[in-house]
Short mmCIF file of C-alpha atoms in Angstrom, two decimals:
data_model
loop_
_atom_site.label_atom_id
_atom_site.label_comp_id
_atom_site.label_asym_id
_atom_site.label_seq_id
_atom_site.Cartn_x
_atom_site.Cartn_y
_atom_site.Cartn_z
CA UNK A 30 0.16 -0.14 0.16
CA UNK A 31 1.61 3.58 -0.78
CA UNK A 32 1.76 6.23 1.82
CA UNK A 33 0.09 9.18 1.74
CA UNK A 34 2.22 11.89 -0.37
CA UNK A 35 3.99 15.32 0.13
CA UNK A 36 4.31 17.61 -2.45
CA UNK A 37 8.35 19.29 -2.31
CA UNK A 38 8.69 22.61 -3.82
CA UNK A 39 12.41 23.73 -3.68
CA UNK A 40 13.81 27.58 -3.76
CA UNK A 41 14.84 29.36 -6.28
CA UNK A 42 17.87 28.60 -7.89
CA UNK A 43 18.44 24.99 -7.29
CA UNK A 44 15.98 21.97 -8.16
CA UNK A 45 14.60 18.70 -7.34
CA UNK A 46 17.27 16.90 -7.24
CA UNK A 47 19.07 19.63 -4.84
CA UNK A 48 16.17 19.67 -2.74
CA UNK A 49 15.99 15.45 -2.16
CA UNK A 50 19.65 16.10 -0.64
CA UNK A 51 18.71 18.74 1.37
CA UNK A 52 15.82 16.92 2.88
CA UNK A 53 17.56 13.58 3.06
CA UNK A 54 17.38 13.64 6.89
CA UNK A 55 13.71 14.58 7.15
CA UNK A 56 12.81 12.17 4.15
CA UNK A 57 14.32 9.31 6.35
CA UNK A 58 12.31 10.58 10.00
CA UNK A 59 9.37 10.21 8.03
CA UNK A 60 9.94 7.53 5.72
CA UNK A 61 7.38 5.16 7.61
CA UNK A 62 4.69 7.72 6.98
CA UNK A 63 4.75 9.49 3.78
CA UNK A 64 5.76 9.37 0.04
CA UNK A 65 7.81 12.51 -0.55
CA UNK A 66 7.17 14.26 -4.31
CA UNK A 67 9.55 16.63 -6.05
CA UNK A 68 9.03 18.59 -8.93
CA UNK A 69 11.63 20.61 -10.61
CA UNK A 70 10.53 24.32 -11.32
CA UNK A 71 9.61 25.33 -14.87
CA UNK A 72 11.79 28.06 -15.67
CA UNK A 73 15.77 28.00 -15.69
CA UNK A 74 17.77 30.47 -13.56
CA UNK A 75 21.32 30.83 -12.13
CA UNK A 76 22.38 28.90 -8.73
CA UNK A 77 20.83 30.07 -5.53
CA UNK A 78 22.69 31.63 -2.67
CA UNK A 79 24.73 28.75 -1.29
CA UNK A 80 24.57 26.46 -4.06
CA UNK A 81 28.01 26.77 -5.52
CA UNK A 82 30.79 25.38 -5.16
CA UNK A 83 29.04 22.54 -3.53
CA UNK A 84 26.50 21.79 -6.43
CA UNK A 85 28.86 22.39 -8.83
CA UNK A 86 27.58 20.40 -12.15
CA UNK A 87 23.95 19.66 -10.69
CA UNK A 88 22.56 21.95 -13.25
CA UNK A 89 20.53 23.24 -14.59
CA UNK A 90 18.60 24.72 -11.63
CA UNK A 91 15.11 25.97 -11.81
CA UNK A 92 12.85 28.63 -10.00
CA UNK A 93 9.15 28.95 -9.96
CA UNK A 94 8.36 32.25 -11.49
CA UNK A 95 9.42 33.64 -15.22
CA UNK A 96 11.15 36.91 -14.50
CA UNK A 97 14.01 37.97 -12.21
CA UNK A 98 14.73 36.80 -8.39
CA UNK A 99 15.84 39.94 -7.84
CA UNK A 100 12.86 41.21 -5.95
CA UNK A 101 11.38 38.53 -4.12
CA UNK A 102 8.60 40.69 -2.85
CA UNK A 103 6.67 41.71 -5.99
CA UNK A 104 3.64 41.45 -7.27
CA UNK A 105 2.87 38.12 -8.48
CA UNK A 106 0.16 35.65 -9.90
CA UNK A 107 0.76 31.68 -10.15
CA UNK A 108 2.06 31.72 -14.12
CA UNK A 109 0.37 29.76 -16.32
CA UNK A 110 3.41 27.23 -16.56
CA UNK A 111 3.53 26.58 -13.27
CA UNK A 112 -0.41 26.22 -12.75
CA UNK A 113 -0.19 23.20 -15.22
CA UNK A 114 2.26 21.53 -13.80
CA UNK A 115 0.61 21.67 -10.40
CA UNK A 116 -2.16 20.66 -11.63
CA UNK A 117 -1.27 17.63 -13.80
CA UNK A 118 1.00 16.46 -10.84
CA UNK A 119 -1.90 16.41 -8.29
CA UNK A 120 -4.19 14.59 -10.90
CA UNK A 121 -1.40 11.53 -10.30
CA UNK A 122 -2.61 10.70 -7.36
CA UNK A 123 -5.37 10.99 -4.90
CA UNK A 124 -3.34 10.79 -1.43
CA UNK A 125 -2.24 13.90 -1.32
CA UNK A 126 -1.99 15.37 1.95
CA UNK A 127 0.66 17.91 2.30
CA UNK A 128 2.90 20.56 1.02
CA UNK A 129 6.30 21.82 1.49
CA UNK A 130 8.37 24.35 0.45
CA UNK A 131 11.68 26.22 0.72
CA UNK A 132 12.05 29.77 0.29
CA UNK A 133 10.24 30.63 -3.21
CA UNK A 134 8.98 27.67 -2.97
CA UNK A 135 7.22 28.33 0.43
CA UNK A 136 5.85 31.37 -0.79
CA UNK A 137 4.39 29.17 -4.14
CA UNK A 138 2.69 26.40 -1.83
CA UNK A 139 1.59 29.12 0.40
CA UNK A 140 -0.23 30.12 -2.83
CA UNK A 141 -1.32 27.56 -3.38
CA UNK A 142 -2.85 26.60 -0.29
CA UNK A 143 -4.56 30.26 0.27
CA UNK A 144 -5.88 29.82 -3.25
CA UNK A 145 -7.47 25.92 -2.30
CA UNK A 146 -8.82 27.54 0.31
CA UNK A 147 -10.63 30.12 -1.40
CA UNK A 148 -11.99 27.76 -4.20
CA UNK A 149 -13.54 25.73 -1.01
CA UNK A 150 -14.95 28.93 0.14
CA UNK A 151 -16.89 29.61 -2.97
CA UNK A 152 -17.73 25.65 -3.83
CA UNK A 153 -15.30 25.32 -6.60
CA UNK A 154 -14.02 21.86 -6.75
CA UNK A 155 -10.40 21.10 -8.74
CA UNK A 156 -9.48 17.54 -9.65
CA UNK A 157 -6.51 16.27 -7.49
CA UNK A 158 -6.33 19.03 -5.11
CA UNK A 159 -6.63 18.69 -1.16
CA UNK A 160 -3.75 19.59 0.71
CA UNK A 161 -4.51 19.27 4.35
CA UNK A 162 -1.45 20.90 5.79
CA UNK A 163 1.59 23.18 5.03
CA UNK A 164 5.11 23.07 6.07
CA UNK A 165 7.15 26.45 5.21
CA UNK A 166 11.12 26.45 5.61
CA UNK A 167 12.71 30.15 5.16
CA UNK A 168 10.12 31.35 3.32
CA UNK A 169 9.31 35.23 3.00
CA UNK A 170 6.29 37.16 2.61
CA UNK A 171 4.10 37.36 0.71
CA UNK A 172 2.38 33.84 -0.72
CA UNK A 173 2.61 33.75 -4.63
CA UNK A 174 -0.91 34.60 -5.54
CA UNK A 175 -2.93 37.01 -6.73
CA UNK A 176 -5.27 36.67 -4.12
CA UNK A 177 -2.87 38.89 -2.22
CA UNK A 178 -3.55 41.89 -4.06
CA UNK A 179 -7.21 41.13 -4.75
CA UNK A 180 -9.49 43.73 -3.25
CA UNK A 181 -11.58 42.81 -0.69
CA UNK A 182 -9.92 39.60 -0.21
CA UNK A 183 -8.19 39.19 3.14
CA UNK A 184 -5.50 36.19 2.73
CA UNK A 185 -5.32 34.44 6.23
CA UNK A 186 -4.58 30.76 5.57
CA UNK A 187 -6.20 28.60 7.99
CA UNK A 188 -4.81 24.82 6.88
CA UNK A 189 -2.74 23.96 9.66
CA UNK A 190 0.65 25.09 9.26
CA UNK A 191 4.39 25.15 10.72
CA UNK A 192 6.49 28.03 9.27
CA UNK A 193 10.55 27.33 10.33
CA UNK A 194 12.94 30.57 10.25
CA UNK A 195 16.40 30.78 10.67
CA UNK A 196 17.65 33.55 12.95
CA UNK A 197 20.96 34.24 10.95
CA UNK A 198 18.54 34.36 7.76
CA UNK A 199 18.75 37.27 5.98
CA UNK A 200 14.65 37.13 5.01
CA UNK A 201 13.97 36.33 9.29
CA UNK A 202 12.14 39.24 9.90
CA UNK A 203 10.09 38.97 6.66
CA UNK A 204 9.52 35.32 7.40
CA UNK A 205 8.24 35.79 10.78
CA UNK A 206 5.67 38.70 9.00
CA UNK A 207 4.39 35.67 6.65
CA UNK A 208 2.81 33.95 9.75
CA UNK A 209 1.67 37.02 10.86
CA UNK A 210 -0.31 38.50 8.27
CA UNK A 211 -1.01 35.53 5.81
CA UNK A 212 -1.79 32.82 8.53
CA UNK A 213 -4.27 32.00 11.17
CA UNK A 214 -2.79 32.19 14.26
CA UNK A 215 -4.66 29.63 16.03
CA UNK A 216 -3.76 27.19 13.20
CA UNK A 217 -0.20 28.30 12.48
CA UNK A 218 3.04 27.66 14.28
CA UNK A 219 6.46 29.31 14.15
CA UNK A 220 9.59 27.38 14.83
CA UNK A 221 12.93 29.14 15.00
CA UNK A 222 16.55 27.63 14.54
CA UNK A 223 19.86 29.52 14.98
CA UNK A 224 20.67 29.23 11.04
CA UNK A 225 20.89 30.99 8.25
CA UNK A 226 19.14 30.41 4.64
CA UNK A 227 19.04 26.92 4.27
CA UNK A 228 17.57 23.92 5.28
CA UNK A 229 18.19 23.44 8.80
CA UNK A 230 20.06 19.99 8.98
CA UNK A 231 21.19 19.43 12.79
CA UNK A 232 19.67 16.04 13.48
CA UNK A 233 18.23 17.96 16.92
CA UNK A 234 16.84 20.42 14.42
CA UNK A 235 15.51 17.90 11.69
CA UNK A 236 13.78 15.87 14.58
CA UNK A 237 11.88 18.91 15.73
CA UNK A 238 10.26 19.44 12.12
CA UNK A 239 9.61 16.11 11.58
CA UNK A 240 7.52 15.68 14.93
CA UNK A 241 5.87 18.66 14.42
CA UNK A 242 4.74 17.33 10.32
CA UNK A 243 3.61 14.58 12.37
CA UNK A 244 1.52 16.58 14.63
CA UNK A 245 0.10 18.28 11.69
CA UNK A 246 -0.35 14.74 9.94
CA UNK A 247 -2.34 13.64 13.54
CA UNK A 248 -4.67 16.68 13.69
CA UNK A 249 -5.80 16.57 10.24
CA UNK A 250 -6.15 13.13 9.75
CA UNK A 251 -6.45 11.42 13.19
CA UNK A 252 -3.89 8.56 12.18
CA UNK A 253 -0.47 9.16 14.23
CA UNK A 254 2.53 8.26 12.11
CA UNK A 255 5.67 6.68 12.70
CA UNK A 256 9.07 8.76 13.59
CA UNK A 257 11.99 6.50 11.88
CA UNK A 258 14.74 6.86 14.39
#
């Protein structure tokens, strides 16, 4: 029997293979409970911060928007190429439970959750959708969705979520504002580590994240997952 799936969206300037490597310990700890599905963003770009020289030779690198990465706070809508990629991926299985995103991938993940909740609010259905929780790592504001800029629409993500911030991250303050401005306080939790803009890799830190994911899974499904020691 297949395990329920978590969709994983990398940051700008890496790719799915690198993100698999960056999350290897987290995947191991949760390997008895979830399947992790990784996607490449549709737009090629230069290497992101800290990617080289360690991942030299792992090109091409990708991002989730077609325009320059220089202003991550610019007004954005999810682009057609991304919508098509996500939609077709979600159709491949019916057991999606969560979405995990790092940095720009976290902004994309937050946008997808916000739009899912909006569709549910107005009674629209979309094949394959149905994330129950979100995990956002080093993710600056705002969510990548046009809803943020739509008059009369307030984006407050209600899906149970964990937001992981690094106290040494250059987007630390923005990542805290992401939760304060766009997530419901009652259903979201901020977890902070003494790291810069990267996936936490200390064993104790990754275990904390894994336990938070299992908590979200229990809260949203009633199923108690297993931590693989």
